[in-house]
Amino acid sequence: LGQRVSIGSVTGDVVDSGLLYTTLQIARTDKMEEVGQVGKLVRIPNEKLLSQSLVNFNSTSDFENVELSVSIARSEQWEKAQKILERILEEETGSSSQLAQRQTHQRMRGFAVHREPPTSRLYMNLSPKREVEFLVCFPAPIGQRRAVATQVMQQILKKFQQEGIDMTPRD
């Protein structure tokens, strides 16, 4: 339960597993054509587990990658914003990041292919409007992505407000 899988052409999170059916909540993917299907529940007969390709995206880790986009309007505040974001990442996601790394290393020991474990990281980009865009990335336990992302975003908004960092988009 809670793991992201692909069964045939359907990708989603396992929300129920019964004797005859497995229920997935459809997840957004790069190949998805019907975005309106995201979040819908689909019941897949368990016989399909034996006859179609099955990919478990969480076989090496019980953590999933979370990405939050944060933009600031005044580019001269980028260093201050970066320091705040790095501090929040360490405080809010540091222990999950260490657990995810340890777990991935343990589970991948016997594999021929090495996969980098998920870690907390911060990327920057400058938009055409000269707004600084940050991409805040971190691992969260499967099934807790939204709760952890909300906690991190609340801390970002609180600290940015306290430090006077302008997030108002330019016209």
PDB file of C-alpha atoms in Angstrom:
ATOM      1  CA  LEU A   1       0.000   0.000   0.000  1.00  0.00           C
ATOM      2  CA  GLY A   2       1.169   3.510  -0.805  1.00  0.00           C
ATOM      3  CA  GLN A   3       3.754   2.418  -3.353  1.00  0.00           C
ATOM      4  CA  ARG A   4       3.804   3.864  -6.861  1.00  0.00           C
ATOM      5  CA  VAL A   5       3.486   1.230  -9.563  1.00  0.00           C
ATOM      6  CA  SER A   6       2.810   0.903 -13.260  1.00  0.00           C
ATOM      7  CA  ILE A   7       0.633  -1.968 -14.372  1.00  0.00           C
ATOM      8  CA  GLY A   8       0.526  -2.039 -18.135  1.00  0.00           C
ATOM      9  CA  SER A   9      -0.177   1.548 -19.189  1.00  0.00           C
ATOM     10  CA  VAL A  10      -1.615   2.704 -15.829  1.00  0.00           C
ATOM     11  CA  THR A  11       0.622   4.433 -13.266  1.00  0.00           C
ATOM     12  CA  GLY A  12      -0.576   5.212  -9.768  1.00  0.00           C
ATOM     13  CA  ASP A  13      -0.312   4.731  -6.031  1.00  0.00           C
ATOM     14  CA  VAL A  14      -1.658   1.488  -4.547  1.00  0.00           C
ATOM     15  CA  VAL A  15      -4.541   2.417  -2.225  1.00  0.00           C
ATOM     16  CA  ASP A  16      -6.099  -1.041  -1.777  1.00  0.00           C
ATOM     17  CA  SER A  17      -5.185  -4.622  -2.520  1.00  0.00           C
ATOM     18  CA  GLY A  18      -7.900  -7.251  -2.436  1.00  0.00           C
ATOM     19  CA  LEU A  19      -8.334 -10.861  -3.418  1.00  0.00           C
ATOM     20  CA  LEU A  20      -9.610 -10.027  -6.924  1.00  0.00           C
ATOM     21  CA  TYR A  21      -8.625  -6.394  -7.552  1.00  0.00           C
ATOM     22  CA  THR A  22      -5.858  -3.901  -6.822  1.00  0.00           C
ATOM     23  CA  THR A  23      -6.965  -0.267  -6.618  1.00  0.00           C
ATOM     24  CA  LEU A  24      -4.672   2.520  -7.815  1.00  0.00           C
ATOM     25  CA  GLN A  25      -5.024   6.267  -7.509  1.00  0.00           C
ATOM     26  CA  ILE A  26      -3.829   7.517 -10.895  1.00  0.00           C
ATOM     27  CA  ALA A  27      -0.658   9.621 -10.737  1.00  0.00           C
ATOM     28  CA  ARG A  28       0.550  12.325 -13.099  1.00  0.00           C
ATOM     29  CA  THR A  29       3.265  11.110 -15.469  1.00  0.00           C
ATOM     30  CA  ASP A  30       5.210  12.642 -18.352  1.00  0.00           C
ATOM     31  CA  LYS A  31       3.490  10.313 -20.836  1.00  0.00           C
ATOM     32  CA  MET A  32      -0.036  11.080 -19.614  1.00  0.00           C
ATOM     33  CA  GLU A  33      -2.404  12.356 -22.279  1.00  0.00           C
ATOM     34  CA  GLU A  34      -5.542  12.816 -20.148  1.00  0.00           C
ATOM     35  CA  VAL A  35      -4.528  15.024 -17.215  1.00  0.00           C
ATOM     36  CA  GLY A  36      -8.141  14.955 -15.968  1.00  0.00           C
ATOM     37  CA  GLN A  37      -7.607  11.347 -14.875  1.00  0.00           C
ATOM     38  CA  VAL A  38      -5.062  12.312 -12.177  1.00  0.00           C
ATOM     39  CA  GLY A  39      -6.375  11.408  -8.737  1.00  0.00           C
ATOM     40  CA  LYS A  40      -9.106   9.082 -10.034  1.00  0.00           C
ATOM     41  CA  LEU A  41      -9.339   5.562  -8.630  1.00  0.00           C
ATOM     42  CA  VAL A  42      -9.006   2.603 -10.960  1.00  0.00           C
ATOM     43  CA  ARG A  43      -9.554  -1.058 -10.071  1.00  0.00           C
ATOM     44  CA  ILE A  44      -7.270  -3.449 -11.893  1.00  0.00           C
ATOM     45  CA  PRO A  45      -8.020  -7.193 -11.888  1.00  0.00           C
ATOM     46  CA  ASN A  46      -5.185  -9.047 -10.144  1.00  0.00           C
ATOM     47  CA  GLU A  47      -4.859 -11.355 -13.162  1.00  0.00           C
ATOM     48  CA  LYS A  48      -3.290  -8.342 -14.950  1.00  0.00           C
ATOM     49  CA  LEU A  49      -0.443  -8.472 -12.408  1.00  0.00           C
ATOM     50  CA  LEU A  50       0.581 -11.770 -13.972  1.00  0.00           C
ATOM     51  CA  SER A  51      -0.058 -10.947 -17.622  1.00  0.00           C
ATOM     52  CA  GLN A  52       1.115  -7.317 -17.979  1.00  0.00           C
ATOM     53  CA  SER A  53       4.364  -5.580 -17.155  1.00  0.00           C
ATOM     54  CA  LEU A  54       4.600  -4.415 -13.540  1.00  0.00           C
ATOM     55  CA  VAL A  55       7.006  -1.722 -12.368  1.00  0.00           C
ATOM     56  CA  ASN A  56       7.344  -0.888  -8.671  1.00  0.00           C
ATOM     57  CA  PHE A  57       8.967   2.547  -8.419  1.00  0.00           C
ATOM     58  CA  ASN A  58       9.615   2.109  -4.703  1.00  0.00           C
ATOM     59  CA  SER A  59      11.503  -1.175  -4.671  1.00  0.00           C
ATOM     60  CA  THR A  60      14.721   0.586  -3.649  1.00  0.00           C
ATOM     61  CA  SER A  61      13.265   3.119  -1.225  1.00  0.00           C
ATOM     62  CA  ASP A  62      10.193   3.857   0.874  1.00  0.00           C
ATOM     63  CA  PHE A  63      10.641   7.552   0.045  1.00  0.00           C
ATOM     64  CA  GLU A  64       9.468   9.595  -2.898  1.00  0.00           C
ATOM     65  CA  ASN A  65      10.912  12.774  -4.326  1.00  0.00           C
ATOM     66  CA  VAL A  66       9.026  16.016  -3.666  1.00  0.00           C
ATOM     67  CA  GLU A  67       9.584  19.207  -5.647  1.00  0.00           C
ATOM     68  CA  LEU A  68       8.301  22.636  -4.622  1.00  0.00           C
ATOM     69  CA  SER A  69       8.639  25.706  -6.799  1.00  0.00           C
ATOM     70  CA  VAL A  70       9.336  28.996  -5.006  1.00  0.00           C
ATOM     71  CA  SER A  71       9.837  32.342  -6.793  1.00  0.00           C
ATOM     72  CA  ILE A  72      11.040  35.654  -5.446  1.00  0.00           C
ATOM     73  CA  ALA A  73      10.373  38.909  -7.242  1.00  0.00           C
ATOM     74  CA  ARG A  74      13.520  40.835  -6.308  1.00  0.00           C
ATOM     75  CA  SER A  75      16.657  39.178  -7.652  1.00  0.00           C
ATOM     76  CA  GLU A  76      18.865  41.074  -5.204  1.00  0.00           C
ATOM     77  CA  GLN A  77      17.340  38.983  -2.391  1.00  0.00           C
ATOM     78  CA  TRP A  78      18.467  35.645  -3.851  1.00  0.00           C
ATOM     79  CA  GLU A  79      21.306  34.981  -1.388  1.00  0.00           C
ATOM     80  CA  LYS A  80      19.113  35.660   1.623  1.00  0.00           C
ATOM     81  CA  ALA A  81      16.350  33.452   0.185  1.00  0.00           C
ATOM     82  CA  GLN A  82      18.817  30.680  -0.641  1.00  0.00           C
ATOM     83  CA  LYS A  83      20.148  30.603   2.933  1.00  0.00           C
ATOM     84  CA  ILE A  84      16.613  30.447   4.343  1.00  0.00           C
ATOM     85  CA  LEU A  85      15.635  27.630   1.979  1.00  0.00           C
ATOM     86  CA  GLU A  86      18.780  25.634   2.763  1.00  0.00           C
ATOM     87  CA  ARG A  87      18.167  26.015   6.514  1.00  0.00           C
ATOM     88  CA  ILE A  88      14.523  24.925   6.172  1.00  0.00           C
ATOM     89  CA  LEU A  89      15.534  21.937   4.044  1.00  0.00           C
ATOM     90  CA  GLU A  90      18.004  20.817   6.705  1.00  0.00           C
ATOM     91  CA  GLU A  91      15.612  21.375   9.628  1.00  0.00           C
ATOM     92  CA  GLU A  92      12.476  19.916   8.037  1.00  0.00           C
ATOM     93  CA  THR A  93      13.823  17.157   5.780  1.00  0.00           C
ATOM     94  CA  GLY A  94      17.368  16.382   6.943  1.00  0.00           C
ATOM     95  CA  SER A  95      16.468  13.257   8.911  1.00  0.00           C
ATOM     96  CA  SER A  96      14.251  11.881   6.098  1.00  0.00           C
ATOM     97  CA  SER A  97      17.045  12.523   3.620  1.00  0.00           C
ATOM     98  CA  GLN A  98      19.532  10.544   5.741  1.00  0.00           C
ATOM     99  CA  LEU A  99      17.072   7.666   6.195  1.00  0.00           C
ATOM    100  CA  ALA A 100      16.329   7.578   2.451  1.00  0.00           C
ATOM    101  CA  GLN A 101      20.025   7.492   1.588  1.00  0.00           C
ATOM    102  CA  ARG A 102      20.776   4.713   4.075  1.00  0.00           C
ATOM    103  CA  GLN A 103      17.798   2.633   2.925  1.00  0.00           C
ATOM    104  CA  THR A 104      18.654   2.995  -0.770  1.00  0.00           C
ATOM    105  CA  HIS A 105      22.283   1.994  -0.160  1.00  0.00           C
ATOM    106  CA  GLN A 106      21.172  -1.085   1.813  1.00  0.00           C
ATOM    107  CA  ARG A 107      18.606  -2.214  -0.758  1.00  0.00           C
ATOM    108  CA  MET A 108      20.861  -1.567  -3.776  1.00  0.00           C
ATOM    109  CA  ARG A 109      23.903  -3.460  -2.430  1.00  0.00           C
ATOM    110  CA  GLY A 110      23.355  -6.494  -4.643  1.00  0.00           C
ATOM    111  CA  PHE A 111      22.246  -4.607  -7.763  1.00  0.00           C
ATOM    112  CA  ALA A 112      24.478  -4.320 -10.832  1.00  0.00           C
ATOM    113  CA  VAL A 113      23.218  -0.788 -11.485  1.00  0.00           C
ATOM    114  CA  HIS A 114      23.845   1.928  -8.920  1.00  0.00           C
ATOM    115  CA  ARG A 115      21.113   4.495  -8.232  1.00  0.00           C
ATOM    116  CA  GLU A 116      21.753   7.725  -6.388  1.00  0.00           C
ATOM    117  CA  PRO A 117      19.558   7.935  -3.315  1.00  0.00           C
ATOM    118  CA  PRO A 118      17.148  10.841  -2.951  1.00  0.00           C
ATOM    119  CA  THR A 119      18.596  13.783  -1.035  1.00  0.00           C
ATOM    120  CA  SER A 120      17.529  17.289  -0.130  1.00  0.00           C
ATOM    121  CA  ARG A 121      18.705  19.768  -2.744  1.00  0.00           C
ATOM    122  CA  LEU A 122      18.035  23.258  -4.049  1.00  0.00           C
ATOM    123  CA  TYR A 123      18.198  24.488  -7.647  1.00  0.00           C
ATOM    124  CA  MET A 124      17.967  28.048  -9.008  1.00  0.00           C
ATOM    125  CA  ASN A 125      16.884  29.625 -12.265  1.00  0.00           C
ATOM    126  CA  LEU A 126      16.376  33.200 -13.463  1.00  0.00           C
ATOM    127  CA  SER A 127      13.055  33.753 -15.248  1.00  0.00           C
ATOM    128  CA  PRO A 128      12.665  36.064 -18.270  1.00  0.00           C
ATOM    129  CA  LYS A 129      11.029  38.590 -15.903  1.00  0.00           C
ATOM    130  CA  ARG A 130      14.222  38.502 -13.764  1.00  0.00           C
ATOM    131  CA  GLU A 131      12.469  36.677 -10.946  1.00  0.00           C
ATOM    132  CA  VAL A 132      14.593  34.105  -9.172  1.00  0.00           C
ATOM    133  CA  GLU A 133      12.962  30.674  -9.251  1.00  0.00           C
ATOM    134  CA  PHE A 134      14.014  28.035  -6.754  1.00  0.00           C
ATOM    135  CA  LEU A 135      13.193  24.347  -7.004  1.00  0.00           C
ATOM    136  CA  VAL A 136      13.204  22.843  -3.517  1.00  0.00           C
ATOM    137  CA  CYS A 137      13.621  19.033  -3.704  1.00  0.00           C
ATOM    138  CA  PHE A 138      13.580  16.520  -0.884  1.00  0.00           C
ATOM    139  CA  PRO A 139      12.555  12.941  -0.074  1.00  0.00           C
ATOM    140  CA  ALA A 140       9.367  12.271   1.894  1.00  0.00           C
ATOM    141  CA  PRO A 141       8.023   8.969   3.169  1.00  0.00           C
ATOM    142  CA  ILE A 142       5.569   7.373   0.748  1.00  0.00           C
ATOM    143  CA  GLY A 143       2.041   8.470   1.590  1.00  0.00           C
ATOM    144  CA  GLN A 144       3.214  11.570   3.480  1.00  0.00           C
ATOM    145  CA  ARG A 145       4.288  13.701   0.503  1.00  0.00           C
ATOM    146  CA  ARG A 146       1.489  16.247   0.824  1.00  0.00           C
ATOM    147  CA  ALA A 147       1.777  16.617   4.600  1.00  0.00           C
ATOM    148  CA  VAL A 148       5.553  17.072   4.486  1.00  0.00           C
ATOM    149  CA  ALA A 149       5.364  19.442   1.498  1.00  0.00           C
ATOM    150  CA  THR A 150       2.749  21.539   3.304  1.00  0.00           C
ATOM    151  CA  GLN A 151       4.921  21.747   6.429  1.00  0.00           C
ATOM    152  CA  VAL A 152       7.952  22.805   4.382  1.00  0.00           C
ATOM    153  CA  MET A 153       5.955  25.416   2.434  1.00  0.00           C
ATOM    154  CA  GLN A 154       4.470  26.853   5.636  1.00  0.00           C
ATOM    155  CA  GLN A 155       7.979  27.314   7.028  1.00  0.00           C
ATOM    156  CA  ILE A 156       9.143  28.947   3.788  1.00  0.00           C
ATOM    157  CA  LEU A 157       6.245  31.413   3.757  1.00  0.00           C
ATOM    158  CA  LYS A 158       6.689  32.221   7.446  1.00  0.00           C
ATOM    159  CA  LYS A 159      10.461  32.830   7.157  1.00  0.00           C
ATOM    160  CA  PHE A 160      10.157  34.811   3.920  1.00  0.00           C
ATOM    161  CA  GLN A 161       7.538  37.054   5.525  1.00  0.00           C
ATOM    162  CA  GLN A 162       9.688  37.553   8.644  1.00  0.00           C
ATOM    163  CA  GLU A 163      12.738  38.427   6.529  1.00  0.00           C
ATOM    164  CA  GLY A 164      10.846  40.681   4.094  1.00  0.00           C
ATOM    165  CA  ILE A 165      11.510  38.589   1.007  1.00  0.00           C
ATOM    166  CA  ASP A 166       9.187  39.693  -1.799  1.00  0.00           C
ATOM    167  CA  MET A 167       7.325  36.850  -3.518  1.00  0.00           C
ATOM    168  CA  THR A 168       4.940  39.155  -5.417  1.00  0.00           C
ATOM    169  CA  PRO A 169       5.181  38.408  -9.155  1.00  0.00           C
ATOM    170  CA  ARG A 170       6.140  41.258 -11.458  1.00  0.00           C
ATOM    171  CA  ASP A 171       3.749  42.442 -14.148  1.00  0.00           C
TER     172      ASP A 171
END
